[in-house]
Amino acid sequence: MQILPGNKIADQILEGIKSHVSMLAQKPKLGIVLAGENPTSEVYVKLKQEKAKQCGIESLLIRTSTNIAEIIDSINRLNQDSSVHGIILQLPVVGVDASSALAAIDPRKDVDGLNPLNLGRIFNNINALASATPLAVLKALEYISIYYDSNLNDYLKGKNTVIINRSILFGKPLAALLLNLNATVTIAHSHTKAISNLTKNADIIISATGSDINLSDSDVKEGVIIIDAGYRIVNNKAKGDISHQNIQNKCSWITAVPGGIGPLGVAMLLENTLKASQSTL
């Protein structure tokens, strides 16, 4: 079993962004809307700003209440600011349905890929800004494909892939991206019965539930790849969805938590910001 070096891959992406940005006359700028008071969100926003600065990308933080009208007003101000190239609303916004706020983000500046227009373009296999965390999963799989002297398109073709998440933030856009690359995709969720019936035949299992997914050696096939995008704190320690110990004898690759998909997600967010600043879409 090999542990995918998420931090190392993310650092390489960030170095590439930094090199590109250093040649630009106008530096990309990321606008971040932070609604309400959420200590976890504060940590994530600080990390994104630090990594942006590391790459030479400017950031602008706007704090607002959780009132949806105020959130949308903040987003509209960033939409109209020509110096801002990328916009994100830090999620979750506790107690608020953020869908109308996400829809308010200018699709050209939607670097988290959650505006319905960008999501629709991805589902129709049309070039668009895609969700950062699903892109992080693709980047992890690309690393594995290169290890086997292949490329992402050829490597994923026909691969049985189970995604344990059906959210519009992760599972659905990831499914679309994988289908666009000719993977064979199945989505499991909280109402799926006997999930092991799906995982037993999976070449790739991707989970992002924030809760325990109990899989044993008998529930997975030999050589399975586990992409664990789940994250929570248990007894002051970061924990993913799937225990390595239970399936390590069958896995060929698995992502660590922390240090796996998380840092890659931040890197892909900043890569999207660079793309948006260059109008490459």
GROMACS .gro file of C-alpha atoms in nm:
model
  281
    1MET     CA    1   0.000   0.000   0.000
    2GLN     CA    2   0.133   0.341  -0.097
    3ILE     CA    3   0.033   0.670   0.064
    4LEU     CA    4  -0.036   0.941  -0.190
    5PRO     CA    5   0.189   1.243  -0.111
    6GLY     CA    6  -0.079   1.512  -0.121
    7ASN     CA    7   0.134   1.782   0.039
    8LYS     CA    8   0.418   1.722  -0.205
    9ILE     CA    9   0.191   1.736  -0.510
   10ALA     CA   10   0.021   2.050  -0.377
   11ASP     CA   11   0.358   2.219  -0.323
   12GLN     CA   12   0.455   2.143  -0.684
   13ILE     CA   13   0.129   2.296  -0.809
   14LEU     CA   14   0.181   2.605  -0.592
   15GLU     CA   15   0.535   2.647  -0.725
   16GLY     CA   16   0.402   2.634  -1.080
   17ILE     CA   17   0.141   2.898  -0.998
   18LYS     CA   18   0.405   3.117  -0.833
   19SER     CA   19   0.629   3.095  -1.138
   20HIS     CA   20   0.343   3.190  -1.370
   21VAL     CA   21   0.221   3.476  -1.149
   22SER     CA   22   0.572   3.621  -1.126
   23MET     CA   23   0.558   3.695  -1.500
   24LEU     CA   24   0.225   3.879  -1.486
   25ALA     CA   25   0.193   4.257  -1.484
   26GLN     CA   26  -0.134   4.237  -1.290
   27LYS     CA   27  -0.142   3.993  -1.000
   28PRO     CA   28  -0.449   3.771  -0.962
   29LYS     CA   29  -0.675   3.859  -0.669
   30LEU     CA   30  -0.904   3.624  -0.477
   31GLY     CA   31  -1.206   3.767  -0.296
   32ILE     CA   32  -1.326   3.564   0.003
   33VAL     CA   33  -1.665   3.616   0.167
   34LEU     CA   34  -1.678   3.487   0.525
   35ALA     CA   35  -2.026   3.492   0.676
   36GLY     CA   36  -2.084   3.466   1.050
   37GLU     CA   37  -1.847   3.330   1.311
   38ASN     CA   38  -1.717   2.980   1.259
   39PRO     CA   39  -1.376   2.893   1.409
   40THR     CA   40  -1.318   2.613   1.157
   41SER     CA   41  -1.394   2.843   0.865
   42GLU     CA   42  -1.155   3.101   1.011
   43VAL     CA   43  -0.877   2.841   0.999
   44TYR     CA   44  -0.954   2.745   0.639
   45VAL     CA   45  -0.971   3.107   0.523
   46LYS     CA   46  -0.640   3.188   0.690
   47LEU     CA   47  -0.478   2.888   0.519
   48LYS     CA   48  -0.613   2.991   0.178
   49GLN     CA   49  -0.484   3.344   0.226
   50GLU     CA   50  -0.142   3.218   0.333
   51LYS     CA   51  -0.111   2.987   0.033
   52ALA     CA   52  -0.233   3.263  -0.199
   53LYS     CA   53   0.034   3.499  -0.067
   54GLN     CA   54   0.294   3.225  -0.110
   55CYS     CA   55   0.202   3.214  -0.481
   56GLY     CA   56   0.192   3.589  -0.528
   57ILE     CA   57  -0.188   3.595  -0.546
   58GLU     CA   58  -0.353   3.880  -0.358
   59SER     CA   59  -0.655   3.813  -0.138
   60LEU     CA   60  -0.937   4.030  -0.009
   61LEU     CA   61  -1.145   3.911   0.286
   62ILE     CA   62  -1.497   4.046   0.334
   63ARG     CA   63  -1.670   3.960   0.659
   64THR     CA   64  -2.047   3.968   0.675
   65SER     CA   65  -2.335   3.840   0.884
   66THR     CA   66  -2.523   3.524   0.789
   67ASN     CA   67  -2.808   3.733   0.648
   68ILE     CA   68  -2.843   3.608   0.291
   69ALA     CA   69  -2.910   3.957   0.150
   70GLU     CA   70  -2.587   4.086   0.307
   71ILE     CA   71  -2.392   3.789   0.173
   72ILE     CA   72  -2.523   3.848  -0.179
   73ASP     CA   73  -2.447   4.221  -0.150
   74SER     CA   74  -2.086   4.138  -0.059
   75ILE     CA   75  -2.063   3.900  -0.355
   76ASN     CA   76  -2.205   4.162  -0.591
   77ARG     CA   77  -1.945   4.414  -0.478
   78LEU     CA   78  -1.673   4.164  -0.564
   79ASN     CA   79  -1.843   4.087  -0.897
   80GLN     CA   80  -1.820   4.456  -0.986
   81ASP     CA   81  -1.459   4.498  -0.869
   82SER     CA   82  -1.242   4.463  -1.179
   83SER     CA   83  -0.932   4.402  -0.967
   84VAL     CA   84  -1.087   4.081  -0.825
   85HIS     CA   85  -1.054   3.776  -1.050
   86GLY     CA   86  -1.184   3.499  -0.826
   87ILE     CA   87  -1.460   3.483  -0.565
   88ILE     CA   88  -1.546   3.220  -0.307
   89LEU     CA   89  -1.805   3.202  -0.033
   90GLN     CA   90  -1.647   3.008   0.252
   91LEU     CA   91  -1.872   2.713   0.329
   92PRO     CA   92  -2.061   2.605   0.523
   93VAL     CA   93  -2.262   2.910   0.625
   94VAL     CA   94  -2.419   2.775   0.942
   95GLY     CA   95  -2.799   2.772   0.935
   96VAL     CA   96  -2.821   2.922   0.586
   97ASP     CA   97  -2.909   2.775   0.246
   98ALA     CA   98  -2.626   2.929   0.046
   99SER     CA   99  -2.752   2.823  -0.298
  100SER     CA  100  -2.881   3.170  -0.392
  101ALA     CA  101  -2.550   3.326  -0.285
  102LEU     CA  102  -2.350   3.077  -0.492
  103ALA     CA  103  -2.574   3.155  -0.790
  104ALA     CA  104  -2.493   3.525  -0.744
  105ILE     CA  105  -2.120   3.473  -0.804
  106ASP     CA  106  -2.013   3.583  -1.152
  107PRO     CA  107  -1.945   3.250  -1.334
  108ARG     CA  108  -1.623   3.397  -1.473
  109LYS     CA  109  -1.500   3.457  -1.116
  110ASP     CA  110  -1.649   3.141  -0.963
  111VAL     CA  111  -1.321   2.973  -0.871
  112ASP     CA  112  -1.490   2.717  -0.646
  113GLY     CA  113  -1.700   2.605  -0.942
  114LEU     CA  114  -2.033   2.612  -0.757
  115ASN     CA  115  -2.238   2.856  -0.965
  116PRO     CA  116  -2.518   2.657  -1.138
  117LEU     CA  117  -2.397   2.775  -1.480
  118ASN     CA  118  -2.050   2.632  -1.425
  119LEU     CA  119  -2.193   2.312  -1.280
  120GLY     CA  120  -2.416   2.277  -1.586
  121ARG     CA  121  -2.123   2.329  -1.820
  122ILE     CA  122  -1.926   2.056  -1.641
  123PHE     CA  123  -2.221   1.817  -1.669
  124ASN     CA  124  -2.234   1.892  -2.042
  125ASN     CA  125  -1.858   1.839  -2.079
  126ILE     CA  126  -1.803   2.205  -2.169
  127ASN     CA  127  -1.489   2.379  -2.045
  128ALA     CA  128  -1.559   2.570  -1.723
  129LEU     CA  129  -1.422   2.645  -1.378
  130ALA     CA  130  -1.479   2.320  -1.189
  131SER     CA  131  -1.513   2.262  -0.815
  132ALA     CA  132  -1.176   2.271  -0.642
  133THR     CA  133  -1.206   1.957  -0.428
  134PRO     CA  134  -1.324   1.734  -0.714
  135LEU     CA  135  -1.033   1.873  -0.916
  136ALA     CA  136  -0.805   1.776  -0.626
  137VAL     CA  137  -0.930   1.418  -0.657
  138LEU     CA  138  -0.851   1.420  -1.029
  139LYS     CA  139  -0.505   1.556  -0.955
  140ALA     CA  140  -0.446   1.270  -0.710
  141LEU     CA  141  -0.559   1.015  -0.969
  142GLU     CA  142  -0.339   1.182  -1.231
  143TYR     CA  143  -0.038   1.133  -1.003
  144ILE     CA  144  -0.122   0.763  -0.974
  145SER     CA  145  -0.169   0.731  -1.350
  146ILE     CA  146   0.176   0.881  -1.413
  147TYR     CA  147   0.325   0.634  -1.164
  148TYR     CA  148   0.196   0.359  -1.392
  149ASP     CA  149   0.336   0.530  -1.704
  150SER     CA  150  -0.010   0.628  -1.821
  151ASN     CA  151  -0.217   0.946  -1.837
  152LEU     CA  152  -0.539   1.038  -1.662
  153ASN     CA  153  -0.765   0.985  -1.965
  154ASP     CA  154  -0.633   0.639  -2.049
  155TYR     CA  155  -0.600   0.533  -1.687
  156LEU     CA  156  -0.960   0.615  -1.590
  157LYS     CA  157  -1.122   0.470  -1.901
  158GLY     CA  158  -1.374   0.209  -1.786
  159LYS     CA  159  -1.254   0.209  -1.425
  160ASN     CA  160  -1.531   0.113  -1.182
  161THR     CA  161  -1.545   0.413  -0.949
  162VAL     CA  162  -1.765   0.443  -0.641
  163ILE     CA  163  -1.822   0.790  -0.495
  164ILE     CA  164  -1.964   0.793  -0.143
  165ASN     CA  165  -2.116   1.141  -0.147
  166ARG     CA  166  -2.396   1.293  -0.357
  167SER     CA  167  -2.369   1.661  -0.264
  168ILE     CA  168  -2.364   1.936  -0.524
  169LEU     CA  169  -2.041   2.054  -0.359
  170PHE     CA  170  -1.850   1.732  -0.422
  171GLY     CA  171  -2.013   1.407  -0.530
  172LYS     CA  172  -2.219   1.527  -0.824
  173PRO     CA  173  -1.956   1.748  -0.992
  174LEU     CA  174  -1.691   1.481  -0.933
  175ALA     CA  175  -1.915   1.221  -1.094
  176ALA     CA  176  -1.956   1.447  -1.398
  177LEU     CA  177  -1.581   1.506  -1.427
  178LEU     CA  178  -1.510   1.132  -1.403
  179LEU     CA  179  -1.781   1.047  -1.656
  180ASN     CA  180  -1.627   1.302  -1.892
  181LEU     CA  181  -1.306   1.098  -1.861
  182ASN     CA  182  -1.495   0.773  -1.940
  183ALA     CA  183  -1.483   0.622  -1.591
  184THR     CA  184  -1.777   0.401  -1.492
  185VAL     CA  185  -1.929   0.587  -1.199
  186THR     CA  186  -2.162   0.479  -0.919
  187ILE     CA  187  -2.275   0.716  -0.643
  188ALA     CA  188  -2.356   0.585  -0.295
  189HIS     CA  189  -2.524   0.786  -0.022
  190SER     CA  190  -2.696   0.764   0.315
  191HIS     CA  191  -2.986   0.559   0.175
  192THR     CA  192  -2.768   0.312  -0.015
  193LYS     CA  193  -2.825  -0.042   0.107
  194ALA     CA  194  -2.534  -0.285   0.145
  195ILE     CA  195  -2.268  -0.044   0.023
  196SER     CA  196  -2.017  -0.330   0.024
  197ASN     CA  197  -2.198  -0.475  -0.279
  198LEU     CA  198  -2.074  -0.170  -0.468
  199THR     CA  199  -1.726  -0.141  -0.318
  200LYS     CA  200  -1.636  -0.507  -0.381
  201ASN     CA  201  -1.614  -0.443  -0.754
  202ALA     CA  202  -1.469  -0.092  -0.739
  203ASP     CA  203  -1.128  -0.009  -0.881
  204ILE     CA  204  -1.147   0.330  -0.710
  205ILE     CA  205  -1.340   0.428  -0.397
  206ILE     CA  206  -1.380   0.799  -0.319
  207SER     CA  207  -1.538   0.904   0.009
  208ALA     CA  208  -1.628   1.243   0.156
  209THR     CA  209  -1.891   1.198   0.425
  210GLY     CA  210  -1.728   1.322   0.744
  211SER     CA  211  -1.831   1.000   0.918
  212ASP     CA  212  -1.702   0.645   0.948
  213ILE     CA  213  -1.731   0.424   0.640
  214ASN     CA  214  -1.669   0.077   0.775
  215LEU     CA  215  -1.490  -0.126   0.509
  216SER     CA  216  -1.286  -0.440   0.568
  217ASP     CA  217  -1.059  -0.643   0.339
  218SER     CA  218  -1.357  -0.853   0.231
  219ASP     CA  219  -1.542  -0.540   0.111
  220VAL     CA  220  -1.280  -0.431  -0.144
  221LYS     CA  221  -1.095  -0.587  -0.435
  222GLU     CA  222  -0.722  -0.644  -0.462
  223GLY     CA  223  -0.538  -0.330  -0.573
  224VAL     CA  224  -0.820  -0.087  -0.496
  225ILE     CA  225  -0.741   0.285  -0.478
  226ILE     CA  226  -0.890   0.473  -0.182
  227ILE     CA  227  -0.934   0.850  -0.210
  228ASP     CA  228  -1.045   0.971   0.133
  229ALA     CA  229  -1.167   1.330   0.115
  230GLY     CA  230  -1.349   1.315   0.448
  231TYR     CA  231  -1.229   1.531   0.734
  232ARG     CA  232  -1.328   1.571   1.098
  233ILE     CA  233  -1.164   1.614   1.436
  234VAL     CA  234  -1.193   1.321   1.677
  235ASN     CA  235  -1.017   1.342   2.014
  236ASN     CA  236  -0.820   1.644   1.889
  237LYS     CA  237  -0.691   1.451   1.586
  238ALA     CA  238  -0.781   1.483   1.218
  239LYS     CA  239  -0.959   1.177   1.085
  240GLY     CA  240  -1.092   1.069   0.747
  241ASP     CA  241  -1.381   0.839   0.659
  242ILE     CA  242  -1.199   0.510   0.603
  243SER     CA  243  -0.959   0.334   0.839
  244HIS     CA  244  -0.633   0.232   0.671
  245GLN     CA  245  -0.587  -0.056   0.910
  246ASN     CA  246  -0.901  -0.237   0.797
  247ILE     CA  247  -0.814  -0.248   0.427
  248GLN     CA  248  -0.439  -0.197   0.398
  249ASN     CA  249  -0.378  -0.552   0.277
  250LYS     CA  250  -0.586  -0.492  -0.036
  251CYS     CA  251  -0.511  -0.126  -0.120
  252SER     CA  252  -0.260  -0.022  -0.382
  253TRP     CA  253  -0.296   0.349  -0.296
  254ILE     CA  254  -0.467   0.550  -0.025
  255THR     CA  255  -0.472   0.918   0.068
  256ALA     CA  256  -0.372   1.038   0.412
  257VAL     CA  257  -0.587   1.255   0.638
  258PRO     CA  258  -0.455   1.516   0.695
  259GLY     CA  259  -0.212   1.582   0.410
  260GLY     CA  260  -0.403   1.423   0.125
  261ILE     CA  261  -0.691   1.583  -0.062
  262GLY     CA  262  -0.709   1.891   0.166
  263PRO     CA  263  -0.390   2.065   0.051
  264LEU     CA  264  -0.461   1.966  -0.308
  265GLY     CA  265  -0.801   2.136  -0.286
  266VAL     CA  266  -0.642   2.465  -0.182
  267ALA     CA  267  -0.388   2.436  -0.463
  268MET     CA  268  -0.661   2.376  -0.722
  269LEU     CA  269  -0.859   2.674  -0.590
  270LEU     CA  270  -0.557   2.896  -0.650
  271GLU     CA  271  -0.495   2.741  -0.991
  272ASN     CA  272  -0.856   2.828  -1.078
  273THR     CA  273  -0.791   3.184  -0.960
  274LEU     CA  274  -0.495   3.210  -1.194
  275LYS     CA  275  -0.705   3.072  -1.482
  276ALA     CA  276  -0.983   3.320  -1.410
  277SER     CA  277  -0.735   3.608  -1.409
  278GLN     CA  278  -0.608   3.502  -1.750
  279SER     CA  279  -0.957   3.447  -1.898
  280THR     CA  280  -0.850   3.108  -2.031
  281LEU     CA  281  -1.205   2.970  -2.029
   0.00000   0.00000   0.00000
